[in-house]
């Protein structure tokens, strides 16, 4: 399905991106602002021409690149000179050796937290938006837009401001106040929709087909094939930071499911290019119980995702009808992983656990990931003797209400006597 926007031509420069390919039937289409196959309506993704790459040369080129996702430009749908363009340069975030958290959870193998809260707008969404902006430029869009549960709205607003594009983003009207402020501060239009994320997404799909949406690039709709590729850079960075090797287990939060599927795609591309040794790895998905349609399907042995009405504090994951849910099930089953969920109370507990053991203040999505990691170990689904990476996608300052129980240890007078009386000595 194409938008009312300038058509793609053979002069479009998106680096090694060669075509759009249907994930279901394999039909290929020219690069353009399209997201659904015209033959079977399956989702489109990027097909690449990596011919001419040699492993040693590619690895050296990556390692000599900038400390951002653009070190992986040879593997992304972006022009070669992307790092010199006005953009937010996200990525190359820390892979934290989480030894104290690991001991508390009973790990004997290495546990790492990939902490993406250090991105420019403090969530992993900066990665995907950076790739979408390059596609928007290639197709001469003038307005950048999205449907969002919060983090994406801020990432689009910031990226559009940096790139000199107009932005107009759509969110559920009742998002966390901190996320509303962060999305609005960049000067673009921020529109609240009465309803949940799925209602917002349906509206955006209607707008794409209307003349009012002409010249608009919706990063997670008509630019979705390009946008999704940004999540591969999490896989690329993890493997490079581990010394060019695959982790044995990865725990990934699930909203639409795109991040998990693209991490798997990134790992498989590294194997195919010879940048890492091919060995088994397991991928686990994490959801909040109040919005866990993928976890429910996995546990029931179903292939079909039954949509739910979200009811959870983890609003950044509150997508009741996740587009990539069926593909998440396939990956979890193929790799020997699982999809699990935790309650809101467990999310809050996990936020505190990660903060006090590793000094990382995660938003509620990170609480879901760490809570599910703990549950997977306790249930025997995840092997604590194997090297494991858990992904924290955002900063806890965005979801302060979830940590409202934290506060002052004591209030004392400015005297040693009062200090000692409070038992602080």
mmCIF file of C-alpha atoms in Angstrom, residues 180-402:
data_model
loop_
_atom_site.group_PDB
_atom_site.id
_atom_site.type_symbol
_atom_site.label_atom_id
_atom_site.label_comp_id
_atom_site.label_asym_id
_atom_site.label_seq_id
_atom_site.Cartn_x
_atom_site.Cartn_y
_atom_site.Cartn_z
ATOM 1 C CA UNK A 180 3.802 14.271 26.724
ATOM 2 C CA UNK A 181 6.145 17.097 27.741
ATOM 3 C CA UNK A 182 9.137 15.438 26.114
ATOM 4 C CA UNK A 183 7.274 14.973 22.850
ATOM 5 C CA UNK A 184 5.876 18.519 22.835
ATOM 6 C CA UNK A 185 9.038 20.416 23.700
ATOM 7 C CA UNK A 186 10.564 19.991 20.221
ATOM 8 C CA UNK A 187 8.006 22.338 18.693
ATOM 9 C CA UNK A 188 6.060 19.981 16.443
ATOM 10 C CA UNK A 189 2.345 19.269 16.622
ATOM 11 C CA UNK A 190 1.354 16.718 19.294
ATOM 12 C CA UNK A 191 -2.197 15.419 19.028
ATOM 13 C CA UNK A 192 -3.961 13.371 21.687
ATOM 14 C CA UNK A 193 -6.501 10.824 20.445
ATOM 15 C CA UNK A 194 -9.341 9.688 22.706
ATOM 16 C CA UNK A 195 -8.718 5.949 23.008
ATOM 17 C CA UNK A 196 -5.802 3.535 23.291
ATOM 18 C CA UNK A 197 -2.824 2.990 20.987
ATOM 19 C CA UNK A 198 -4.731 0.702 18.650
ATOM 20 C CA UNK A 199 -7.312 3.466 18.106
ATOM 21 C CA UNK A 200 -4.482 5.919 17.376
ATOM 22 C CA UNK A 201 -2.897 3.523 14.887
ATOM 23 C CA UNK A 202 -6.186 2.978 13.050
ATOM 24 C CA UNK A 203 -6.644 6.734 12.700
ATOM 25 C CA UNK A 204 -3.144 7.140 11.266
ATOM 26 C CA UNK A 205 -3.832 4.414 8.706
ATOM 27 C CA UNK A 206 -6.901 6.376 7.572
ATOM 28 C CA UNK A 207 -4.932 9.612 7.351
ATOM 29 C CA UNK A 208 -2.311 7.988 5.118
ATOM 30 C CA UNK A 209 -4.955 7.281 2.483
ATOM 31 C CA UNK A 210 -6.444 10.774 2.641
ATOM 32 C CA UNK A 211 -5.271 13.867 0.704
ATOM 33 C CA UNK A 212 -4.668 15.527 4.082
ATOM 34 C CA UNK A 213 -1.785 13.118 4.586
ATOM 35 C CA UNK A 214 -0.027 13.919 1.315
ATOM 36 C CA UNK A 215 3.702 14.325 1.792
ATOM 37 C CA UNK A 216 3.603 12.746 5.257
ATOM 38 C CA UNK A 217 6.013 10.002 6.282
ATOM 39 C CA UNK A 218 4.565 7.876 9.084
ATOM 40 C CA UNK A 219 7.666 6.238 10.488
ATOM 41 C CA UNK A 220 5.863 3.148 11.797
ATOM 42 C CA UNK A 221 3.355 2.786 8.946
ATOM 43 C CA UNK A 222 4.342 3.747 5.384
ATOM 44 C CA UNK A 223 8.033 3.975 6.346
ATOM 45 C CA UNK A 224 7.885 0.899 8.580
ATOM 46 C CA UNK A 225 10.223 -1.331 6.520
ATOM 47 C CA UNK A 226 13.025 1.255 6.900
ATOM 48 C CA UNK A 227 12.146 2.209 10.476
ATOM 49 C CA UNK A 228 12.244 -1.392 11.692
ATOM 50 C CA UNK A 229 15.805 -1.876 10.472
ATOM 51 C CA UNK A 230 17.045 0.476 13.174
ATOM 52 C CA UNK A 231 16.346 -2.218 15.782
ATOM 53 C CA UNK A 232 18.934 -4.456 14.114
ATOM 54 C CA UNK A 233 21.609 -2.140 15.467
ATOM 55 C CA UNK A 234 20.869 -3.424 18.976
ATOM 56 C CA UNK A 235 21.895 -6.892 17.793
ATOM 57 C CA UNK A 236 24.929 -5.501 15.981
ATOM 58 C CA UNK A 237 26.141 -3.555 19.023
ATOM 59 C CA UNK A 238 25.590 -6.408 21.467
ATOM 60 C CA UNK A 239 27.635 -8.795 19.346
ATOM 61 C CA UNK A 240 30.418 -6.295 18.699
ATOM 62 C CA UNK A 241 30.568 -5.330 22.384
ATOM 63 C CA UNK A 242 30.839 -9.029 23.271
ATOM 64 C CA UNK A 243 33.904 -9.298 21.040
ATOM 65 C CA UNK A 244 32.014 -10.282 17.878
ATOM 66 C CA UNK A 245 30.114 -13.211 19.309
ATOM 67 C CA UNK A 246 26.454 -14.101 19.748
ATOM 68 C CA UNK A 247 24.928 -14.004 23.229
ATOM 69 C CA UNK A 248 23.394 -17.323 24.198
ATOM 70 C CA UNK A 249 20.131 -15.797 25.484
ATOM 71 C CA UNK A 250 18.416 -12.420 24.955
ATOM 72 C CA UNK A 251 15.344 -11.041 26.754
ATOM 73 C CA UNK A 252 13.453 -8.388 24.756
ATOM 74 C CA UNK A 253 10.321 -6.382 25.673
ATOM 75 C CA UNK A 254 7.354 -6.697 23.292
ATOM 76 C CA UNK A 255 5.119 -3.853 22.141
ATOM 77 C CA UNK A 256 4.402 -4.369 18.423
ATOM 78 C CA UNK A 257 7.015 -7.136 18.395
ATOM 79 C CA UNK A 258 9.107 -5.397 15.728
ATOM 80 C CA UNK A 259 12.146 -4.915 17.962
ATOM 81 C CA UNK A 260 12.374 -8.624 18.768
ATOM 82 C CA UNK A 261 11.949 -9.735 15.158
ATOM 83 C CA UNK A 262 14.564 -7.283 13.910
ATOM 84 C CA UNK A 263 17.059 -8.292 16.589
ATOM 85 C CA UNK A 264 16.699 -11.844 15.305
ATOM 86 C CA UNK A 265 17.139 -10.593 11.732
ATOM 87 C CA UNK A 266 20.262 -8.696 12.742
ATOM 88 C CA UNK A 267 21.810 -11.750 14.397
ATOM 89 C CA UNK A 268 21.128 -13.865 11.313
ATOM 90 C CA UNK A 269 22.667 -11.232 9.026
ATOM 91 C CA UNK A 270 25.844 -11.159 11.126
ATOM 92 C CA UNK A 271 26.062 -14.940 10.858
ATOM 93 C CA UNK A 272 25.508 -14.860 7.089
ATOM 94 C CA UNK A 273 28.211 -12.212 6.640
ATOM 95 C CA UNK A 274 30.671 -14.199 8.744
ATOM 96 C CA UNK A 275 31.019 -11.442 11.352
ATOM 97 C CA UNK A 276 30.090 -13.848 14.163
ATOM 98 C CA UNK A 277 30.388 -17.595 14.560
ATOM 99 C CA UNK A 278 27.141 -19.439 13.947
ATOM 100 C CA UNK A 279 25.905 -21.047 17.154
ATOM 101 C CA UNK A 280 22.525 -21.512 18.839
ATOM 102 C CA UNK A 281 20.912 -18.590 20.621
ATOM 103 C CA UNK A 282 17.562 -18.255 22.397
ATOM 104 C CA UNK A 283 15.268 -15.234 22.257
ATOM 105 C CA UNK A 284 12.699 -14.524 24.990
ATOM 106 C CA UNK A 285 9.873 -11.999 24.818
ATOM 107 C CA UNK A 286 8.581 -9.955 27.772
ATOM 108 C CA UNK A 287 5.104 -8.484 28.247
ATOM 109 C CA UNK A 288 3.047 -6.977 31.052
ATOM 110 C CA UNK A 289 0.161 -9.172 32.172
ATOM 111 C CA UNK A 290 -2.286 -6.340 31.504
ATOM 112 C CA UNK A 291 -1.327 -6.417 27.812
ATOM 113 C CA UNK A 292 0.042 -9.874 27.051
ATOM 114 C CA UNK A 293 -1.624 -11.253 23.904
ATOM 115 C CA UNK A 294 1.634 -12.755 22.604
ATOM 116 C CA UNK A 295 2.487 -14.414 25.928
ATOM 117 C CA UNK A 296 -1.039 -15.819 26.137
ATOM 118 C CA UNK A 297 -0.781 -17.276 22.631
ATOM 119 C CA UNK A 298 2.654 -18.767 23.354
ATOM 120 C CA UNK A 299 1.510 -20.460 26.552
ATOM 121 C CA UNK A 300 -1.633 -21.794 24.870
ATOM 122 C CA UNK A 301 0.307 -23.150 21.893
ATOM 123 C CA UNK A 302 -1.648 -20.959 19.481
ATOM 124 C CA UNK A 303 -0.367 -19.360 16.275
ATOM 125 C CA UNK A 304 -3.040 -16.643 16.274
ATOM 126 C CA UNK A 305 -2.801 -13.530 18.456
ATOM 127 C CA UNK A 306 -6.108 -12.588 20.048
ATOM 128 C CA UNK A 307 -6.250 -8.791 20.537
ATOM 129 C CA UNK A 308 -6.743 -7.465 24.067
ATOM 130 C CA UNK A 309 -7.638 -4.122 25.635
ATOM 131 C CA UNK A 310 -4.475 -2.892 27.410
ATOM 132 C CA UNK A 311 -4.612 -2.312 31.171
ATOM 133 C CA UNK A 312 -1.085 -1.873 32.521
ATOM 134 C CA UNK A 313 1.285 0.751 33.871
ATOM 135 C CA UNK A 314 3.735 -0.285 31.124
ATOM 136 C CA UNK A 315 2.120 2.058 28.613
ATOM 137 C CA UNK A 316 5.054 2.006 26.201
ATOM 138 C CA UNK A 317 4.268 -1.688 25.644
ATOM 139 C CA UNK A 318 0.480 -1.300 25.648
ATOM 140 C CA UNK A 319 -0.335 -2.483 22.120
ATOM 141 C CA UNK A 320 -3.272 -4.837 22.285
ATOM 142 C CA UNK A 321 -3.011 -6.039 18.691
ATOM 143 C CA UNK A 322 0.746 -6.310 17.998
ATOM 144 C CA UNK A 323 1.479 -6.386 14.265
ATOM 145 C CA UNK A 324 4.535 -8.646 14.577
ATOM 146 C CA UNK A 325 3.073 -10.905 17.257
ATOM 147 C CA UNK A 326 2.880 -14.038 15.054
ATOM 148 C CA UNK A 327 6.500 -13.603 14.005
ATOM 149 C CA UNK A 328 7.542 -13.281 17.654
ATOM 150 C CA UNK A 329 5.914 -16.645 18.324
ATOM 151 C CA UNK A 330 7.812 -18.185 15.414
ATOM 152 C CA UNK A 331 11.151 -16.842 16.644
ATOM 153 C CA UNK A 332 10.637 -17.837 20.274
ATOM 154 C CA UNK A 333 9.729 -21.369 19.216
ATOM 155 C CA UNK A 334 12.458 -21.669 16.584
ATOM 156 C CA UNK A 335 15.211 -20.548 18.956
ATOM 157 C CA UNK A 336 13.968 -22.481 21.989
ATOM 158 C CA UNK A 337 12.974 -19.321 23.854
ATOM 159 C CA UNK A 338 9.644 -18.320 25.385
ATOM 160 C CA UNK A 339 7.268 -15.398 25.857
ATOM 161 C CA UNK A 340 6.355 -14.581 29.452
ATOM 162 C CA UNK A 341 4.502 -11.825 31.308
ATOM 163 C CA UNK A 342 4.600 -10.154 34.724
ATOM 164 C CA UNK A 343 2.084 -8.164 36.770
ATOM 165 C CA UNK A 344 2.310 -4.426 37.361
ATOM 166 C CA UNK A 345 3.430 -5.115 40.942
ATOM 167 C CA UNK A 346 6.270 -7.278 39.607
ATOM 168 C CA UNK A 347 7.185 -4.509 37.150
ATOM 169 C CA UNK A 348 7.561 -1.984 39.983
ATOM 170 C CA UNK A 349 9.586 -4.476 42.036
ATOM 171 C CA UNK A 350 11.896 -5.142 39.071
ATOM 172 C CA UNK A 351 12.501 -1.414 38.474
ATOM 173 C CA UNK A 352 13.733 -1.151 42.061
ATOM 174 C CA UNK A 353 15.796 -4.337 41.757
ATOM 175 C CA UNK A 354 17.690 -3.094 38.693
ATOM 176 C CA UNK A 355 18.206 0.349 40.239
ATOM 177 C CA UNK A 356 19.645 -0.883 43.544
ATOM 178 C CA UNK A 357 21.851 -3.596 42.035
ATOM 179 C CA UNK A 358 23.221 -1.859 38.915
ATOM 180 C CA UNK A 359 22.405 1.843 39.241
ATOM 181 C CA UNK A 360 20.135 1.767 36.180
ATOM 182 C CA UNK A 361 16.753 3.498 36.539
ATOM 183 C CA UNK A 362 14.526 1.863 33.935
ATOM 184 C CA UNK A 363 11.113 2.930 32.753
ATOM 185 C CA UNK A 364 8.244 0.485 33.080
ATOM 186 C CA UNK A 365 9.214 -1.395 29.886
ATOM 187 C CA UNK A 366 12.591 -2.125 31.468
ATOM 188 C CA UNK A 367 10.780 -3.281 34.585
ATOM 189 C CA UNK A 368 8.845 -5.714 32.415
ATOM 190 C CA UNK A 369 12.073 -7.081 30.926
ATOM 191 C CA UNK A 370 13.840 -7.539 34.273
ATOM 192 C CA UNK A 371 10.690 -8.907 35.897
ATOM 193 C CA UNK A 372 10.319 -11.475 33.127
ATOM 194 C CA UNK A 373 14.037 -12.317 33.330
ATOM 195 C CA UNK A 374 13.582 -13.102 37.034
ATOM 196 C CA UNK A 375 10.452 -15.160 36.348
ATOM 197 C CA UNK A 376 12.120 -17.117 33.535
ATOM 198 C CA UNK A 377 15.010 -18.077 35.819
ATOM 199 C CA UNK A 378 12.679 -19.085 38.658
ATOM 200 C CA UNK A 379 10.534 -21.200 36.323
ATOM 201 C CA UNK A 380 13.525 -22.893 34.728
ATOM 202 C CA UNK A 381 12.738 -21.589 31.241
ATOM 203 C CA UNK A 382 15.976 -19.574 31.017
ATOM 204 C CA UNK A 383 19.350 -21.118 31.868
ATOM 205 C CA UNK A 384 21.251 -18.929 34.382
ATOM 206 C CA UNK A 385 24.527 -20.661 33.510
ATOM 207 C CA UNK A 386 24.506 -19.205 29.988
ATOM 208 C CA UNK A 387 25.536 -15.722 28.871
ATOM 209 C CA UNK A 388 22.410 -13.585 28.794
ATOM 210 C CA UNK A 389 21.538 -10.052 27.671
ATOM 211 C CA UNK A 390 18.451 -8.188 28.921
ATOM 212 C CA UNK A 391 17.431 -5.025 27.089
ATOM 213 C CA UNK A 392 16.422 -1.845 28.900
ATOM 214 C CA UNK A 393 14.735 0.364 26.319
ATOM 215 C CA UNK A 394 14.138 3.597 28.228
ATOM 216 C CA UNK A 395 14.775 5.965 31.143
ATOM 217 C CA UNK A 396 12.817 5.772 34.396
ATOM 218 C CA UNK A 397 12.476 9.554 34.494
ATOM 219 C CA UNK A 398 9.737 9.100 31.881
ATOM 220 C CA UNK A 399 7.580 6.932 34.171
ATOM 221 C CA UNK A 400 8.158 8.402 37.636
ATOM 222 C CA UNK A 401 4.727 7.379 38.897
ATOM 223 C CA UNK A 402 5.839 3.745 38.797
#
